[in-house]
Amino acid sequence: MIIGAMNNPKNNLSDEIALFGEMGFDFAEITVEAPGATPEKIMQDRKKVLDTLHSYNFGVLSHYPWYFSVAHPYASIQKAIDAEFDRAFESAASLGAKKATIHTEWMPNSIQERPVMVAKTIDTIKRLHKAAAEHGVELLIENFSYSSFSIKEFKSLFSELEIGMTFDVGHASVASGEGFDNYVAQFKKRMKHVHLHDNNKQQDQHLPLGAGKIDIPKVVKELKSFYDGTITLEVHSEDRSYLQTSREKLEIMWYGKAHHERNKEYLFPEKK
């Protein structure tokens, strides 16, 4: 298991990566997103970003805006969004990203009939899966909530396309999320990446680990029984120290206190 963090797109990308490096993270999940990490901005600053990544020996995953529709009712608008996805895949690949996480549809169900939305989602993801592969990037689909895409609808998608899942524990745990245990029971073999954060089990709050009502120790124990890949701590807080605190908590829960203390001495040696 290796632990990463996601940049705040409002901040300078190189500064975000350096912050994660100083905190002892293993990789950066770069959300290719306005205002500070658009494809154009990434390509403009590519050398500096790569230098920063290399200075911390960081791997890279990529992530795309939740508000990029994958089932827009207007075909011309969906075509334009697909083109933005393609530019985003290209810019992320230029930084060495091997995986790309997109989201299911976010628009209210009242805009179009549910079966139409599901069919459009599957068609769009098929196109984007192919487009990402052309850039050498593996496309992953992230769970949102039941209103966005249900477990039953994920089964329909997976029956038509060989694609992995980014499993968002927080999204699964909200009132409309269908539950951590249900997702694990159905899709643990599909899970290629994990987003971990806490909440009050009602709203998607992206809290530090232990600050909400999710049973994080239980979640970690269950994940550890079948998963040993990348985990991004998707904690949204102005106080970035909560990221490091969450990383330390996860490391202790996964590997134990003794391992954490040894690793801490390695990552943060005493200055003489």
PDB file of C-alpha atoms in Angstrom:
ATOM      1  CA  MET A   1       0.000   0.000   0.000  1.00  0.00           C
ATOM      2  CA  ILE A   2       1.284   3.451  -0.870  1.00  0.00           C
ATOM      3  CA  ILE A   3      -0.260   6.739   0.209  1.00  0.00           C
ATOM      4  CA  GLY A   4      -0.789   9.836  -1.899  1.00  0.00           C
ATOM      5  CA  ALA A   5      -2.474  13.225  -1.774  1.00  0.00           C
ATOM      6  CA  MET A   6      -4.404  15.329  -4.272  1.00  0.00           C
ATOM      7  CA  ASN A   7      -3.565  18.908  -5.195  1.00  0.00           C
ATOM      8  CA  ASN A   8      -5.903  21.793  -4.559  1.00  0.00           C
ATOM      9  CA  PRO A   9      -6.349  23.169  -8.103  1.00  0.00           C
ATOM     10  CA  LYS A  10      -6.544  26.708  -6.724  1.00  0.00           C
ATOM     11  CA  ASN A  11      -2.895  26.468  -5.680  1.00  0.00           C
ATOM     12  CA  ASN A  12       0.339  26.261  -7.639  1.00  0.00           C
ATOM     13  CA  LEU A  13       0.810  22.640  -8.715  1.00  0.00           C
ATOM     14  CA  SER A  14       4.558  22.447  -8.083  1.00  0.00           C
ATOM     15  CA  ASP A  15       4.078  23.940  -4.620  1.00  0.00           C
ATOM     16  CA  GLU A  16       1.402  21.355  -3.849  1.00  0.00           C
ATOM     17  CA  ILE A  17       3.665  18.486  -4.928  1.00  0.00           C
ATOM     18  CA  ALA A  18       6.529  19.853  -2.815  1.00  0.00           C
ATOM     19  CA  LEU A  19       4.192  20.103   0.183  1.00  0.00           C
ATOM     20  CA  PHE A  20       3.205  16.445  -0.210  1.00  0.00           C
ATOM     21  CA  GLY A  21       6.838  15.452  -0.580  1.00  0.00           C
ATOM     22  CA  GLU A  22       7.806  17.212   2.637  1.00  0.00           C
ATOM     23  CA  MET A  23       4.918  15.478   4.400  1.00  0.00           C
ATOM     24  CA  GLY A  24       6.246  12.062   3.422  1.00  0.00           C
ATOM     25  CA  PHE A  25       3.658  11.034   0.848  1.00  0.00           C
ATOM     26  CA  ASP A  26       4.534   8.501  -1.855  1.00  0.00           C
ATOM     27  CA  PHE A  27       2.779   9.948  -4.897  1.00  0.00           C
ATOM     28  CA  ALA A  28       0.648  12.819  -6.146  1.00  0.00           C
ATOM     29  CA  GLU A  29      -2.806  12.416  -7.611  1.00  0.00           C
ATOM     30  CA  ILE A  30      -3.026  15.419  -9.888  1.00  0.00           C
ATOM     31  CA  THR A  31      -6.505  16.733 -10.479  1.00  0.00           C
ATOM     32  CA  VAL A  32      -6.357  18.334 -13.917  1.00  0.00           C
ATOM     33  CA  GLU A  33      -8.684  21.180 -13.151  1.00  0.00           C
ATOM     34  CA  ALA A  34      -9.179  24.948 -13.275  1.00  0.00           C
ATOM     35  CA  PRO A  35      -7.906  27.366 -12.270  1.00  0.00           C
ATOM     36  CA  GLY A  36      -4.346  26.286 -11.512  1.00  0.00           C
ATOM     37  CA  ALA A  37      -4.025  22.867 -13.126  1.00  0.00           C
ATOM     38  CA  THR A  38      -5.730  23.051 -16.506  1.00  0.00           C
ATOM     39  CA  PRO A  39      -4.129  21.116 -19.389  1.00  0.00           C
ATOM     40  CA  GLU A  40      -2.769  24.378 -20.761  1.00  0.00           C
ATOM     41  CA  LYS A  41      -1.271  25.390 -17.415  1.00  0.00           C
ATOM     42  CA  ILE A  42       0.259  21.945 -16.916  1.00  0.00           C
ATOM     43  CA  MET A  43       1.912  21.990 -20.334  1.00  0.00           C
ATOM     44  CA  GLN A  44       3.153  25.539 -19.743  1.00  0.00           C
ATOM     45  CA  ASP A  45       4.736  24.584 -16.390  1.00  0.00           C
ATOM     46  CA  ARG A  46       5.594  20.995 -17.328  1.00  0.00           C
ATOM     47  CA  LYS A  47       9.368  21.193 -16.772  1.00  0.00           C
ATOM     48  CA  LYS A  48       9.039  22.671 -13.280  1.00  0.00           C
ATOM     49  CA  VAL A  49       6.314  20.186 -12.333  1.00  0.00           C
ATOM     50  CA  LEU A  50       8.392  17.244 -13.582  1.00  0.00           C
ATOM     51  CA  ASP A  51      11.470  18.499 -11.740  1.00  0.00           C
ATOM     52  CA  THR A  52       9.461  18.705  -8.518  1.00  0.00           C
ATOM     53  CA  LEU A  53       7.984  15.240  -9.006  1.00  0.00           C
ATOM     54  CA  HIS A  54      11.428  13.771  -9.662  1.00  0.00           C
ATOM     55  CA  SER A  55      12.971  15.522  -6.656  1.00  0.00           C
ATOM     56  CA  TYR A  56      10.624  13.533  -4.387  1.00  0.00           C
ATOM     57  CA  ASN A  57      10.705  10.378  -6.514  1.00  0.00           C
ATOM     58  CA  PHE A  58       6.943  10.694  -6.898  1.00  0.00           C
ATOM     59  CA  GLY A  59       4.662   8.559  -8.991  1.00  0.00           C
ATOM     60  CA  VAL A  60       1.656  10.249 -10.610  1.00  0.00           C
ATOM     61  CA  LEU A  61      -2.021   9.435 -10.888  1.00  0.00           C
ATOM     62  CA  SER A  62      -4.540  11.761 -12.502  1.00  0.00           C
ATOM     63  CA  HIS A  63      -8.051  12.878 -11.656  1.00  0.00           C
ATOM     64  CA  TYR A  64     -10.617  14.955 -13.537  1.00  0.00           C
ATOM     65  CA  PRO A  65     -13.365  17.392 -12.520  1.00  0.00           C
ATOM     66  CA  TRP A  66     -16.505  15.861 -11.031  1.00  0.00           C
ATOM     67  CA  TYR A  67     -18.518  18.441 -12.972  1.00  0.00           C
ATOM     68  CA  PHE A  68     -17.361  17.130 -16.376  1.00  0.00           C
ATOM     69  CA  SER A  69     -20.567  15.512 -17.601  1.00  0.00           C
ATOM     70  CA  VAL A  70     -20.496  12.007 -19.097  1.00  0.00           C
ATOM     71  CA  ALA A  71     -24.198  11.911 -20.016  1.00  0.00           C
ATOM     72  CA  HIS A  72     -25.051  15.429 -21.104  1.00  0.00           C
ATOM     73  CA  PRO A  73     -28.486  15.739 -22.749  1.00  0.00           C
ATOM     74  CA  TYR A  74     -26.969  17.841 -25.559  1.00  0.00           C
ATOM     75  CA  ALA A  75     -24.714  15.780 -27.831  1.00  0.00           C
ATOM     76  CA  SER A  76     -22.761  18.838 -29.018  1.00  0.00           C
ATOM     77  CA  ILE A  77     -21.889  19.796 -25.438  1.00  0.00           C
ATOM     78  CA  GLN A  78     -20.872  16.227 -24.584  1.00  0.00           C
ATOM     79  CA  LYS A  79     -18.614  16.255 -27.651  1.00  0.00           C
ATOM     80  CA  ALA A  80     -16.911  19.411 -26.360  1.00  0.00           C
ATOM     81  CA  ILE A  81     -16.490  17.871 -22.897  1.00  0.00           C
ATOM     82  CA  ASP A  82     -14.994  14.734 -24.465  1.00  0.00           C
ATOM     83  CA  ALA A  83     -12.455  16.957 -26.223  1.00  0.00           C
ATOM     84  CA  GLU A  84     -11.553  18.559 -22.878  1.00  0.00           C
ATOM     85  CA  PHE A  85     -11.091  15.103 -21.393  1.00  0.00           C
ATOM     86  CA  ASP A  86      -8.736  14.215 -24.235  1.00  0.00           C
ATOM     87  CA  ARG A  87      -6.606  17.314 -23.626  1.00  0.00           C
ATOM     88  CA  ALA A  88      -6.551  16.466 -19.936  1.00  0.00           C
ATOM     89  CA  PHE A  89      -5.447  12.873 -20.645  1.00  0.00           C
ATOM     90  CA  GLU A  90      -2.634  14.172 -22.852  1.00  0.00           C
ATOM     91  CA  SER A  91      -1.354  16.651 -20.267  1.00  0.00           C
ATOM     92  CA  ALA A  92      -1.485  14.081 -17.448  1.00  0.00           C
ATOM     93  CA  ALA A  93       0.326  11.514 -19.580  1.00  0.00           C
ATOM     94  CA  SER A  94       3.067  14.079 -20.221  1.00  0.00           C
ATOM     95  CA  LEU A  95       3.727  14.033 -16.448  1.00  0.00           C
ATOM     96  CA  GLY A  96       3.896  10.241 -16.369  1.00  0.00           C
ATOM     97  CA  ALA A  97       0.376   9.494 -15.140  1.00  0.00           C
ATOM     98  CA  LYS A  98      -0.628   5.877 -15.707  1.00  0.00           C
ATOM     99  CA  LYS A  99      -4.174   6.015 -14.306  1.00  0.00           C
ATOM    100  CA  ALA A 100      -7.011   8.490 -14.820  1.00  0.00           C
ATOM    101  CA  THR A 101     -10.088   8.769 -12.608  1.00  0.00           C
ATOM    102  CA  ILE A 102     -13.368  10.158 -13.924  1.00  0.00           C
ATOM    103  CA  HIS A 103     -16.789  10.363 -12.278  1.00  0.00           C
ATOM    104  CA  THR A 104     -20.264   9.196 -13.128  1.00  0.00           C
ATOM    105  CA  GLU A 105     -22.962  11.712 -14.073  1.00  0.00           C
ATOM    106  CA  TRP A 106     -23.772  14.487 -11.594  1.00  0.00           C
ATOM    107  CA  MET A 107     -26.795  16.152 -13.231  1.00  0.00           C
ATOM    108  CA  PRO A 108     -30.196  15.762 -11.520  1.00  0.00           C
ATOM    109  CA  ASN A 109     -32.209  12.779 -12.735  1.00  0.00           C
ATOM    110  CA  SER A 110     -35.118  15.083 -13.575  1.00  0.00           C
ATOM    111  CA  ILE A 111     -33.238  16.399 -16.613  1.00  0.00           C
ATOM    112  CA  GLN A 112     -33.532  13.133 -18.566  1.00  0.00           C
ATOM    113  CA  GLU A 113     -34.944   9.656 -18.103  1.00  0.00           C
ATOM    114  CA  ARG A 114     -32.760   7.403 -15.964  1.00  0.00           C
ATOM    115  CA  PRO A 115     -32.306   4.643 -18.603  1.00  0.00           C
ATOM    116  CA  VAL A 116     -31.236   7.290 -21.118  1.00  0.00           C
ATOM    117  CA  MET A 117     -28.696   8.717 -18.662  1.00  0.00           C
ATOM    118  CA  VAL A 118     -27.272   5.263 -17.946  1.00  0.00           C
ATOM    119  CA  ALA A 119     -26.978   4.398 -21.648  1.00  0.00           C
ATOM    120  CA  LYS A 120     -25.273   7.719 -22.403  1.00  0.00           C
ATOM    121  CA  THR A 121     -22.891   7.234 -19.471  1.00  0.00           C
ATOM    122  CA  ILE A 122     -21.827   3.808 -20.717  1.00  0.00           C
ATOM    123  CA  ASP A 123     -21.357   5.063 -24.296  1.00  0.00           C
ATOM    124  CA  THR A 124     -19.269   8.036 -23.151  1.00  0.00           C
ATOM    125  CA  ILE A 125     -17.090   5.947 -20.854  1.00  0.00           C
ATOM    126  CA  LYS A 126     -16.407   3.535 -23.712  1.00  0.00           C
ATOM    127  CA  ARG A 127     -15.179   6.456 -25.844  1.00  0.00           C
ATOM    128  CA  LEU A 128     -13.102   7.939 -23.041  1.00  0.00           C
ATOM    129  CA  HIS A 129     -11.624   4.540 -22.161  1.00  0.00           C
ATOM    130  CA  LYS A 130     -10.323   4.280 -25.720  1.00  0.00           C
ATOM    131  CA  ALA A 131      -9.099   7.898 -25.776  1.00  0.00           C
ATOM    132  CA  ALA A 132      -7.199   7.499 -22.500  1.00  0.00           C
ATOM    133  CA  ALA A 133      -5.583   4.271 -23.710  1.00  0.00           C
ATOM    134  CA  GLU A 134      -4.275   6.100 -26.772  1.00  0.00           C
ATOM    135  CA  HIS A 135      -2.301   8.298 -24.366  1.00  0.00           C
ATOM    136  CA  GLY A 136      -1.066   5.285 -22.388  1.00  0.00           C
ATOM    137  CA  VAL A 137      -3.396   5.983 -19.471  1.00  0.00           C
ATOM    138  CA  GLU A 138      -5.729   3.467 -17.803  1.00  0.00           C
ATOM    139  CA  LEU A 139      -9.190   4.928 -17.261  1.00  0.00           C
ATOM    140  CA  LEU A 140     -10.914   4.267 -13.919  1.00  0.00           C
ATOM    141  CA  ILE A 141     -14.479   5.123 -12.936  1.00  0.00           C
ATOM    142  CA  GLU A 142     -15.255   6.546  -9.485  1.00  0.00           C
ATOM    143  CA  ASN A 143     -18.422   5.905  -7.500  1.00  0.00           C
ATOM    144  CA  PHE A 144     -20.414   8.979  -6.507  1.00  0.00           C
ATOM    145  CA  SER A 145     -23.840   8.200  -5.030  1.00  0.00           C
ATOM    146  CA  TYR A 146     -26.929   6.164  -5.827  1.00  0.00           C
ATOM    147  CA  SER A 147     -28.512   9.154  -7.589  1.00  0.00           C
ATOM    148  CA  SER A 148     -25.459   9.425  -9.834  1.00  0.00           C
ATOM    149  CA  PHE A 149     -24.900   5.731 -10.628  1.00  0.00           C
ATOM    150  CA  SER A 150     -26.072   2.776  -8.575  1.00  0.00           C
ATOM    151  CA  ILE A 151     -24.370  -0.533  -7.846  1.00  0.00           C
ATOM    152  CA  LYS A 152     -26.828  -2.159 -10.255  1.00  0.00           C
ATOM    153  CA  GLU A 153     -25.859   0.338 -12.959  1.00  0.00           C
ATOM    154  CA  PHE A 154     -22.150  -0.220 -12.327  1.00  0.00           C
ATOM    155  CA  LYS A 155     -22.816  -3.904 -12.965  1.00  0.00           C
ATOM    156  CA  SER A 156     -24.306  -2.984 -16.344  1.00  0.00           C
ATOM    157  CA  LEU A 157     -21.244  -0.894 -17.181  1.00  0.00           C
ATOM    158  CA  PHE A 158     -18.823  -3.631 -16.137  1.00  0.00           C
ATOM    159  CA  SER A 159     -20.732  -6.192 -18.210  1.00  0.00           C
ATOM    160  CA  GLU A 160     -19.997  -4.131 -21.322  1.00  0.00           C
ATOM    161  CA  LEU A 161     -16.506  -2.774 -20.651  1.00  0.00           C
ATOM    162  CA  GLU A 162     -13.368  -4.068 -18.956  1.00  0.00           C
ATOM    163  CA  ILE A 163     -12.608  -1.080 -16.750  1.00  0.00           C
ATOM    164  CA  GLY A 164     -11.397  -0.665 -13.186  1.00  0.00           C
ATOM    165  CA  MET A 165     -12.914   1.348 -10.346  1.00  0.00           C
ATOM    166  CA  THR A 166     -11.575   4.101  -8.157  1.00  0.00           C
ATOM    167  CA  PHE A 167     -13.367   3.242  -4.939  1.00  0.00           C
ATOM    168  CA  ASP A 168     -14.241   6.351  -2.952  1.00  0.00           C
ATOM    169  CA  VAL A 169     -14.905   5.236   0.628  1.00  0.00           C
ATOM    170  CA  GLY A 170     -16.427   8.569   1.623  1.00  0.00           C
ATOM    171  CA  HIS A 171     -18.871   8.597  -1.290  1.00  0.00           C
ATOM    172  CA  ALA A 172     -19.944   5.025  -0.520  1.00  0.00           C
ATOM    173  CA  SER A 173     -20.560   5.952   3.121  1.00  0.00           C
ATOM    174  CA  VAL A 174     -22.937   8.921   2.772  1.00  0.00           C
ATOM    175  CA  ALA A 175     -26.698   8.493   3.137  1.00  0.00           C
ATOM    176  CA  SER A 176     -27.155   7.976  -0.622  1.00  0.00           C
ATOM    177  CA  GLY A 177     -23.960   5.991  -1.113  1.00  0.00           C
ATOM    178  CA  GLU A 178     -25.209   2.361  -0.815  1.00  0.00           C
ATOM    179  CA  GLY A 179     -22.557   1.448   1.739  1.00  0.00           C
ATOM    180  CA  PHE A 180     -18.895   0.449   1.990  1.00  0.00           C
ATOM    181  CA  ASP A 181     -19.693  -3.225   2.581  1.00  0.00           C
ATOM    182  CA  ASN A 182     -21.978  -3.463  -0.456  1.00  0.00           C
ATOM    183  CA  TYR A 183     -19.366  -1.971  -2.796  1.00  0.00           C
ATOM    184  CA  VAL A 184     -16.655  -4.271  -1.468  1.00  0.00           C
ATOM    185  CA  ALA A 185     -18.905  -7.324  -1.796  1.00  0.00           C
ATOM    186  CA  GLN A 186     -19.695  -6.527  -5.420  1.00  0.00           C
ATOM    187  CA  PHE A 187     -16.588  -4.867  -6.818  1.00  0.00           C
ATOM    188  CA  LYS A 188     -13.452  -5.589  -4.810  1.00  0.00           C
ATOM    189  CA  LYS A 189     -11.861  -7.276  -7.835  1.00  0.00           C
ATOM    190  CA  ARG A 190     -12.498  -4.107  -9.871  1.00  0.00           C
ATOM    191  CA  MET A 191     -10.874  -1.730  -7.391  1.00  0.00           C
ATOM    192  CA  LYS A 192      -7.637  -0.344  -8.842  1.00  0.00           C
ATOM    193  CA  HIS A 193      -7.357   2.780  -6.691  1.00  0.00           C
ATOM    194  CA  VAL A 194      -8.922   4.094  -3.461  1.00  0.00           C
ATOM    195  CA  HIS A 195      -9.943   7.537  -2.191  1.00  0.00           C
ATOM    196  CA  LEU A 196     -10.111   7.713   1.596  1.00  0.00           C
ATOM    197  CA  HIS A 197     -11.612  10.491   3.730  1.00  0.00           C
ATOM    198  CA  ASP A 198     -14.147  10.820   6.530  1.00  0.00           C
ATOM    199  CA  ASN A 199     -17.630  12.324   6.874  1.00  0.00           C
ATOM    200  CA  ASN A 200     -20.713  12.342   9.110  1.00  0.00           C
ATOM    201  CA  LYS A 201     -22.272   9.511   7.036  1.00  0.00           C
ATOM    202  CA  GLN A 202     -24.779  12.006   5.650  1.00  0.00           C
ATOM    203  CA  GLN A 203     -22.824  14.479   3.520  1.00  0.00           C
ATOM    204  CA  ASP A 204     -19.689  14.287   1.388  1.00  0.00           C
ATOM    205  CA  GLN A 205     -17.449  16.395   3.637  1.00  0.00           C
ATOM    206  CA  HIS A 206     -13.926  15.102   2.867  1.00  0.00           C
ATOM    207  CA  LEU A 207     -12.863  15.315   6.506  1.00  0.00           C
ATOM    208  CA  PRO A 208      -9.550  14.137   8.002  1.00  0.00           C
ATOM    209  CA  LEU A 209      -9.502  10.512   9.133  1.00  0.00           C
ATOM    210  CA  GLY A 210     -11.168  10.195  12.527  1.00  0.00           C
ATOM    211  CA  ALA A 211     -13.015  13.517  12.313  1.00  0.00           C
ATOM    212  CA  GLY A 212     -16.289  11.980  11.139  1.00  0.00           C
ATOM    213  CA  LYS A 213     -18.445   8.945  11.810  1.00  0.00           C
ATOM    214  CA  ILE A 214     -17.018   6.405   9.350  1.00  0.00           C
ATOM    215  CA  ASP A 215     -15.448   3.447  11.144  1.00  0.00           C
ATOM    216  CA  ILE A 216     -12.027   4.068   9.594  1.00  0.00           C
ATOM    217  CA  PRO A 217     -10.198   1.243  11.467  1.00  0.00           C
ATOM    218  CA  LYS A 218     -12.829  -1.230  10.189  1.00  0.00           C
ATOM    219  CA  VAL A 219     -12.523   0.166   6.659  1.00  0.00           C
ATOM    220  CA  VAL A 220      -8.732  -0.113   6.702  1.00  0.00           C
ATOM    221  CA  LYS A 221      -8.841  -3.659   8.079  1.00  0.00           C
ATOM    222  CA  GLU A 222     -11.253  -4.738   5.341  1.00  0.00           C
ATOM    223  CA  LEU A 223      -9.290  -3.009   2.569  1.00  0.00           C
ATOM    224  CA  LYS A 224      -6.089  -4.623   3.781  1.00  0.00           C
ATOM    225  CA  SER A 225      -7.662  -8.083   3.431  1.00  0.00           C
ATOM    226  CA  PHE A 226      -7.843  -7.801  -0.375  1.00  0.00           C
ATOM    227  CA  TYR A 227      -6.146  -4.583  -1.539  1.00  0.00           C
ATOM    228  CA  ASP A 228      -2.519  -3.475  -1.596  1.00  0.00           C
ATOM    229  CA  GLY A 229      -2.420  -0.588  -4.045  1.00  0.00           C
ATOM    230  CA  THR A 230      -2.575   3.196  -4.120  1.00  0.00           C
ATOM    231  CA  ILE A 231      -4.684   5.145  -1.621  1.00  0.00           C
ATOM    232  CA  THR A 232      -5.204   8.888  -1.972  1.00  0.00           C
ATOM    233  CA  LEU A 233      -6.168  10.798   1.158  1.00  0.00           C
ATOM    234  CA  GLU A 234      -8.693  13.199  -0.345  1.00  0.00           C
ATOM    235  CA  VAL A 235      -8.933  15.506   2.657  1.00  0.00           C
ATOM    236  CA  HIS A 236     -10.247  19.000   1.932  1.00  0.00           C
ATOM    237  CA  SER A 237      -9.103  21.464   4.566  1.00  0.00           C
ATOM    238  CA  GLU A 238      -7.474  24.872   4.582  1.00  0.00           C
ATOM    239  CA  ASP A 239      -5.240  23.530   7.352  1.00  0.00           C
ATOM    240  CA  ARG A 240      -3.051  21.180   5.333  1.00  0.00           C
ATOM    241  CA  SER A 241      -1.525  19.628   8.449  1.00  0.00           C
ATOM    242  CA  TYR A 242      -4.645  17.443   8.614  1.00  0.00           C
ATOM    243  CA  LEU A 243      -3.300  15.680   5.524  1.00  0.00           C
ATOM    244  CA  GLN A 244      -0.129  14.639   7.315  1.00  0.00           C
ATOM    245  CA  THR A 245      -2.076  13.620  10.415  1.00  0.00           C
ATOM    246  CA  SER A 246      -4.340  11.450   8.260  1.00  0.00           C
ATOM    247  CA  ARG A 247      -1.339   9.900   6.509  1.00  0.00           C
ATOM    248  CA  GLU A 248       0.204   8.975   9.853  1.00  0.00           C
ATOM    249  CA  LYS A 249      -3.071   7.489  11.106  1.00  0.00           C
ATOM    250  CA  LEU A 250      -3.456   5.385   7.971  1.00  0.00           C
ATOM    251  CA  GLU A 251       0.126   4.151   8.144  1.00  0.00           C
ATOM    252  CA  ILE A 252      -0.289   3.126  11.802  1.00  0.00           C
ATOM    253  CA  MET A 253      -3.589   1.349  11.132  1.00  0.00           C
ATOM    254  CA  TRP A 254      -2.137  -0.486   8.128  1.00  0.00           C
ATOM    255  CA  TYR A 255       1.375  -1.352   9.287  1.00  0.00           C
ATOM    256  CA  GLY A 256       1.382  -0.819  13.050  1.00  0.00           C
ATOM    257  CA  LYS A 257       2.940   1.738  15.390  1.00  0.00           C
ATOM    258  CA  ALA A 258       6.472   0.279  15.303  1.00  0.00           C
ATOM    259  CA  HIS A 259       6.669   0.461  11.511  1.00  0.00           C
ATOM    260  CA  HIS A 260       5.354   4.012  11.586  1.00  0.00           C
ATOM    261  CA  GLU A 261       7.996   5.116  14.095  1.00  0.00           C
ATOM    262  CA  ARG A 262      10.809   3.555  12.031  1.00  0.00           C
ATOM    263  CA  ASN A 263       9.465   5.128   8.871  1.00  0.00           C
ATOM    264  CA  LYS A 264       9.116   8.487  10.618  1.00  0.00           C
ATOM    265  CA  GLU A 265      12.798   8.420  11.598  1.00  0.00           C
ATOM    266  CA  TYR A 266      13.703   7.700   7.977  1.00  0.00           C
ATOM    267  CA  LEU A 267      11.461  10.373   6.488  1.00  0.00           C
ATOM    268  CA  PHE A 268      12.103  13.082   9.055  1.00  0.00           C
ATOM    269  CA  PRO A 269      15.583  12.567  10.565  1.00  0.00           C
ATOM    270  CA  GLU A 270      16.631  14.826  13.402  1.00  0.00           C
ATOM    271  CA  LYS A 271      18.682  17.774  12.261  1.00  0.00           C
ATOM    272  CA  LYS A 272      22.105  18.007  13.866  1.00  0.00           C
TER     273      LYS A 272
END
